[in-house]
Coordinates of C-alpha atoms and ligand atoms in Angstrom, one line a residue:
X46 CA -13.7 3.4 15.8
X47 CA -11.0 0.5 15.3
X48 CA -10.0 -0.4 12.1
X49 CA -10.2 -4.5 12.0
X50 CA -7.4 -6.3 10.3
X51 CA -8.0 -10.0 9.8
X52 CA -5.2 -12.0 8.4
X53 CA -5.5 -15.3 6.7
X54 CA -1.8 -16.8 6.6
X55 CA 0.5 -19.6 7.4
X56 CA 2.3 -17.8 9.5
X57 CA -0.1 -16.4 12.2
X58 CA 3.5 -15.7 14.0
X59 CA 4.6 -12.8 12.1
X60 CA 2.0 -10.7 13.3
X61 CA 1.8 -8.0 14.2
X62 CA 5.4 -8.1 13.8
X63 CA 7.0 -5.0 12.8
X64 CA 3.7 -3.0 13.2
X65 CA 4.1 -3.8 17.0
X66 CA 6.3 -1.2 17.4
X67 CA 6.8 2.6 16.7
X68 CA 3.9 4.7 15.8
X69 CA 1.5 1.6 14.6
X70 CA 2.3 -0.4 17.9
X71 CA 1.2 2.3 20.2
X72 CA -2.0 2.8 18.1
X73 CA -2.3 -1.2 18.5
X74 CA -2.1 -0.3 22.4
X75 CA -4.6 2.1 22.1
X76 CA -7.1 0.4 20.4
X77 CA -7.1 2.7 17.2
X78 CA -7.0 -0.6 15.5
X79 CA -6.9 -4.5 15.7
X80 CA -4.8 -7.5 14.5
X81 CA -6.3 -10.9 14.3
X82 CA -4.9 -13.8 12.6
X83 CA -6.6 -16.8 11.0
X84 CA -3.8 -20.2 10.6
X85 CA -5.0 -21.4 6.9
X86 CA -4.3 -24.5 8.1
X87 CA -6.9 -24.8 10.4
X88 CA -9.3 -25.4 7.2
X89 CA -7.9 -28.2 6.2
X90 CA -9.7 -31.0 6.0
X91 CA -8.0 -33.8 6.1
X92 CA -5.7 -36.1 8.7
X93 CA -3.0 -34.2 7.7
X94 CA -4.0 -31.1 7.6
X95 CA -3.1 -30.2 4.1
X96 CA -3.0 -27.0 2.6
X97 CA -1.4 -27.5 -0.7
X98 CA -0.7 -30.0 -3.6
X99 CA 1.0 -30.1 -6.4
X100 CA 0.9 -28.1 -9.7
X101 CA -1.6 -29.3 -11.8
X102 CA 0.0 -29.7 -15.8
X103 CA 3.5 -30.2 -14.1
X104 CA 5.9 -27.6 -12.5
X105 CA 8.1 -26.9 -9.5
X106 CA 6.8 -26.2 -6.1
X107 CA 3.5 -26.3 -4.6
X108 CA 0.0 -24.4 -5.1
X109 CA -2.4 -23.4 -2.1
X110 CA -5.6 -25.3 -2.6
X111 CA -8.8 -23.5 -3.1
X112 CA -11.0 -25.5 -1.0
X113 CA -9.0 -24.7 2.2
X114 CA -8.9 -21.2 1.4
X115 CA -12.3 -20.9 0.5
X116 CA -13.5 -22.0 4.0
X117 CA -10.7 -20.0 5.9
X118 CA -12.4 -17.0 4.1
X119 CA -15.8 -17.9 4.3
X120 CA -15.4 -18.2 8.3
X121 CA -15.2 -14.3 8.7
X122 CA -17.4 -13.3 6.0
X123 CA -18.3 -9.3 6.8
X124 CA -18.5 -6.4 5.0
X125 CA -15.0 -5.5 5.2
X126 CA -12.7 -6.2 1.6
X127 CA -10.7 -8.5 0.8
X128 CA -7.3 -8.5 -0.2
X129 CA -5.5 -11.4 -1.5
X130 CA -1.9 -10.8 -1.5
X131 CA 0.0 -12.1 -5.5
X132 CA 2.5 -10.4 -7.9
X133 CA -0.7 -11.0 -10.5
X134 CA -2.7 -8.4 -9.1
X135 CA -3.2 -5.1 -9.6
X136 CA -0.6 -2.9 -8.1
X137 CA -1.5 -1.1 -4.7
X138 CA -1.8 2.6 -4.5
X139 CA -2.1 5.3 -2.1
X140 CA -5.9 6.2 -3.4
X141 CA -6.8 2.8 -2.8
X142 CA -4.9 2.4 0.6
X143 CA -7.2 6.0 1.5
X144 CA -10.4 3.8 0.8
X145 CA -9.1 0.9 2.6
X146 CA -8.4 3.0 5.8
X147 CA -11.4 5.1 5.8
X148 CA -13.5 2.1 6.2
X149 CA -14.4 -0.3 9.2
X150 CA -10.8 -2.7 8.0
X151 CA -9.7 -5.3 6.0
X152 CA -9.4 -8.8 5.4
X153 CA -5.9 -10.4 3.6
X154 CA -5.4 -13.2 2.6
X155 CA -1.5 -14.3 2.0
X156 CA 0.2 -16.5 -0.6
X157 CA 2.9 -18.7 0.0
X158 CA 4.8 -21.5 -2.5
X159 CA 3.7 -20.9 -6.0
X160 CA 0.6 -18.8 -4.9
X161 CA -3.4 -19.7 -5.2
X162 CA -5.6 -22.0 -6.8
X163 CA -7.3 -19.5 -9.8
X164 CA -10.4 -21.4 -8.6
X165 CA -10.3 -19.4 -5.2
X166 CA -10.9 -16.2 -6.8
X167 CA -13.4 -17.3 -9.4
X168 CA -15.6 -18.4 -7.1
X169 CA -15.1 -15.6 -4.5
X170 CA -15.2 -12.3 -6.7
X171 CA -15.1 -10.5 -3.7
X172 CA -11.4 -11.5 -3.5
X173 CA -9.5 -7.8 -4.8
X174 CA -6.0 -9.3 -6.0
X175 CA -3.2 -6.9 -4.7
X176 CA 0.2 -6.4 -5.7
X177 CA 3.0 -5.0 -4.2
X178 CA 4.5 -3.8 -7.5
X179 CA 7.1 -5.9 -9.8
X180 CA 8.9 -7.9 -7.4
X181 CA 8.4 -11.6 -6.1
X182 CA 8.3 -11.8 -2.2
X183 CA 8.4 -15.6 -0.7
X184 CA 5.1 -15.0 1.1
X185 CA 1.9 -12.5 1.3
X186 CA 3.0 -11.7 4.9
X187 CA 5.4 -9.0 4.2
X188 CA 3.4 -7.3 1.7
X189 CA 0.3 -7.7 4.0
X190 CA 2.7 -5.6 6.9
X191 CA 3.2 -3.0 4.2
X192 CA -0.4 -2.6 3.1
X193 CA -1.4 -2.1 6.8
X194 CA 1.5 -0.4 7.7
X195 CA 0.5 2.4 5.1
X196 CA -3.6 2.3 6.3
X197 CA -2.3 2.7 10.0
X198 CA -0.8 5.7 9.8
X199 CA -3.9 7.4 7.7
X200 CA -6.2 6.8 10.8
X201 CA -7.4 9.6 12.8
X202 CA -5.1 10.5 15.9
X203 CA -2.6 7.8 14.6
X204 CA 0.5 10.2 12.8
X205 CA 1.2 13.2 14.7
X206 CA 1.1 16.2 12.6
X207 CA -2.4 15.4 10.4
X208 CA -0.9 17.9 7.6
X209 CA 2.5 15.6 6.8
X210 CA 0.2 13.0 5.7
X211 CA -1.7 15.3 3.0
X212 CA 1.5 16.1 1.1
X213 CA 3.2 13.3 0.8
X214 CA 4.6 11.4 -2.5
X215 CA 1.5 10.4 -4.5
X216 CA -1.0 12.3 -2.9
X217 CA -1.7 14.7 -5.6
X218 CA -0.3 12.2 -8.2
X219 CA 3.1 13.3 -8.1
X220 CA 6.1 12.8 -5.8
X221 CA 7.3 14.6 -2.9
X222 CA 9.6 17.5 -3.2
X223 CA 13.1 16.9 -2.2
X224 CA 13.6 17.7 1.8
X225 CA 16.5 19.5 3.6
X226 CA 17.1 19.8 7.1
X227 CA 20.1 20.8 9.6
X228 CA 23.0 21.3 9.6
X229 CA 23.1 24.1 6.8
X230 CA 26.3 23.1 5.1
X231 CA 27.4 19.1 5.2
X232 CA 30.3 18.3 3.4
X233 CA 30.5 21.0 0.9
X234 CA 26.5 21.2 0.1
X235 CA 24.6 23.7 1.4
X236 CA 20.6 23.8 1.9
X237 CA 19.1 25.1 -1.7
X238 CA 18.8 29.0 -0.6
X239 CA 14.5 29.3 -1.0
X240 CA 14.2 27.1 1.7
X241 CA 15.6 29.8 4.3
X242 CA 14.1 32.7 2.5
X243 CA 11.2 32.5 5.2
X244 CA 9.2 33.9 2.0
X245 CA 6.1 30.8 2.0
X246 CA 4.5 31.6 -1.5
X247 CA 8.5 31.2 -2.8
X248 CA 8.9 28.0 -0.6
X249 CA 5.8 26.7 -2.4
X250 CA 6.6 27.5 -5.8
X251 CA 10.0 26.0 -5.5
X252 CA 8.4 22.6 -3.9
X253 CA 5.6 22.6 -6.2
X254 CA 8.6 22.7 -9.0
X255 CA 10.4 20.6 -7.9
X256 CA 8.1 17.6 -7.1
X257 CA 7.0 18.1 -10.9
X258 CA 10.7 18.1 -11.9
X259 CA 11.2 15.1 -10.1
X260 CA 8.2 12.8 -11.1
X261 CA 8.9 13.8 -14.9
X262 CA 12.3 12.6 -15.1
X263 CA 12.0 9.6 -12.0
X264 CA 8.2 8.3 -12.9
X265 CA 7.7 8.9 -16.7
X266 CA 4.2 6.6 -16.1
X267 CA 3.1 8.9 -12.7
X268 CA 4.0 12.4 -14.7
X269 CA 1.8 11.1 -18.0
X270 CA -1.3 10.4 -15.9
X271 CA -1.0 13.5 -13.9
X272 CA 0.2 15.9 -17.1
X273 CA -3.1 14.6 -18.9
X274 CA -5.0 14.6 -16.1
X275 CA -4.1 18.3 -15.9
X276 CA -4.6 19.2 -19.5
X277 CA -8.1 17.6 -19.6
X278 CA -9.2 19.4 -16.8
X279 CA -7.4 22.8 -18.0
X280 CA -9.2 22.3 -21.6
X281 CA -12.7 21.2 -20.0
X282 CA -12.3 24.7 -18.5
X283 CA -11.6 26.5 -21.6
X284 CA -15.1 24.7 -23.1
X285 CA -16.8 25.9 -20.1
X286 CA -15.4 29.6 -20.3
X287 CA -16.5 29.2 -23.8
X288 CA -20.3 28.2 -23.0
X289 CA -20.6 31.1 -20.9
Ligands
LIG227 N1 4.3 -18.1 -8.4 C1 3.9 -16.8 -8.1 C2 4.7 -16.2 -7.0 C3 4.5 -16.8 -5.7 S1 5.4 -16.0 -4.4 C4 4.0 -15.9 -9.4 O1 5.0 -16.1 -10.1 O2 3.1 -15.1 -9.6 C5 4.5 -16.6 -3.0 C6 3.5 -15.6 -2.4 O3 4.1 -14.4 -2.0 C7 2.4 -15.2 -3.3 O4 1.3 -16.1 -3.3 C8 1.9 -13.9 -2.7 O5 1.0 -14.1 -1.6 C9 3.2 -13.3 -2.1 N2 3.8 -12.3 -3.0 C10 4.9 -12.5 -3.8 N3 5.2 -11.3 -4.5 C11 4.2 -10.5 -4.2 C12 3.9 -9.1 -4.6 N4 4.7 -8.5 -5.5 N5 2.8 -8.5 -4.1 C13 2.0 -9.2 -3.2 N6 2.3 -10.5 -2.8 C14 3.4 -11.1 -3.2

């Protein structure tokens, strides 16, 4: 099955860009998924083919205008969501991106200027407003090659070794252990000892350690929601154990 990406942008040019090469380019090649673009500015209505106007209550730059958008996204209305690229949104995450790529593909839609008419999302609800995280790109584009980027590699056959994508950073809500590799002694440091034990139950208790370690002191927000995650589920047990 292909996994259809349609993207709605200015800038039909940048794709597939970076996702023509590497791991996601050969899948491109192979048909494990597709990359069409839609030029917003083919929705424009009039002479010259506008696509935005000015703030309305006053303001620097320029605001895409809902009508426009509204009949770029119309024109491949399917079953498949739709993403509309803005630092408003709610930030992107790897349970999400899971969803995304287990399903037939996705639509996005990209910002540029000052970003979208509010209208355009009122009046499509379907419209799921994404975010990168806290930062303020100068178009959806590049987050659009990251969200696809991170879908692409989830499809079957795509990565090489199926198990390297399971336990990865944020897959069980907390972050990847620290990794090691040759040559055993660089500069002074030396590869932490466990690691060459051969002994797999001590390998897994030090990663399992460590990637808790880690997520406490790097991602205060991550280790909350997976520390009461953990005790909820450790004290519905205790209920149930006392039920019995
Ligand atoms: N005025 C807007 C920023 C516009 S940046 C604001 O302050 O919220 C121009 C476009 O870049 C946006 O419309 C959006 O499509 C894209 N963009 C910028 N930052 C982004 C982010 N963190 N995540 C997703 N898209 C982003």
């Amino acid at each position: 099955m292909t996994f259809a990406a349609t993207i709605l942008t200015l800038y039909p040019e940048m794709f597939p860009g970076p996702l023509g090469t590497s791991m996601a380019g050969r899948a491109l090649e192979r048909g494990s998924w597709s990359c069409e673009t839609l030029q917003i500015r083919d929705f424009a209505t009039d002479r010259h083919r506008t696509v935005d106007d000015t703030p309305a209550g006053g303001g620097a730059g320029m605001v895409l205008r809902a009508d426009v958008l509204g009949a770029a996204l119309d024109s491949v209305a399917d079953a498949r969501p739709v993403l509309a690229m803005t630092p408003r949104g709610a930030p992107i995450g790897q349970a999400r991106i899971r969803e995304i790529a287990a399903g037939p593909g996705v639509t996005i839609v990209c910002g540029r200027f000052e970003g979208f008419d509010e209208r355009f999302f009122e009046a499509r609800p379907q419209v799921e407003q994404v975010s990168l995280g806290d930062i303020v790109l100068s178009g959806g584009e590049t987050a659009a090659i990251a969200i696809l980027d991170a879908c692409i590699r989830l499809l079957p056959g795509v990565m090489g070794a199926p198990e390297s994508g399971a336990e990865e950073s944020f897959e069980n809500g907390l972050l990847e252990y620290p990794q090691f590799t040759r040559p055993y002694e660089w500069e002074g440091r030396t590869i932490p000892e466990v690691l060459r034990s051969g002994d797999h139950a001590k390998i897994a208790a030090w990663r399992e350690a460590r990637s808790e370690y880690d997520t406490r002191l790097r991602r205060p927000d991550l280790w909350e929601r997976y520390s009461g995650a953990r005790d909820q589920s450790a004290s519905g047990a205790r209920r149930d154990m006392k039920d019995d």
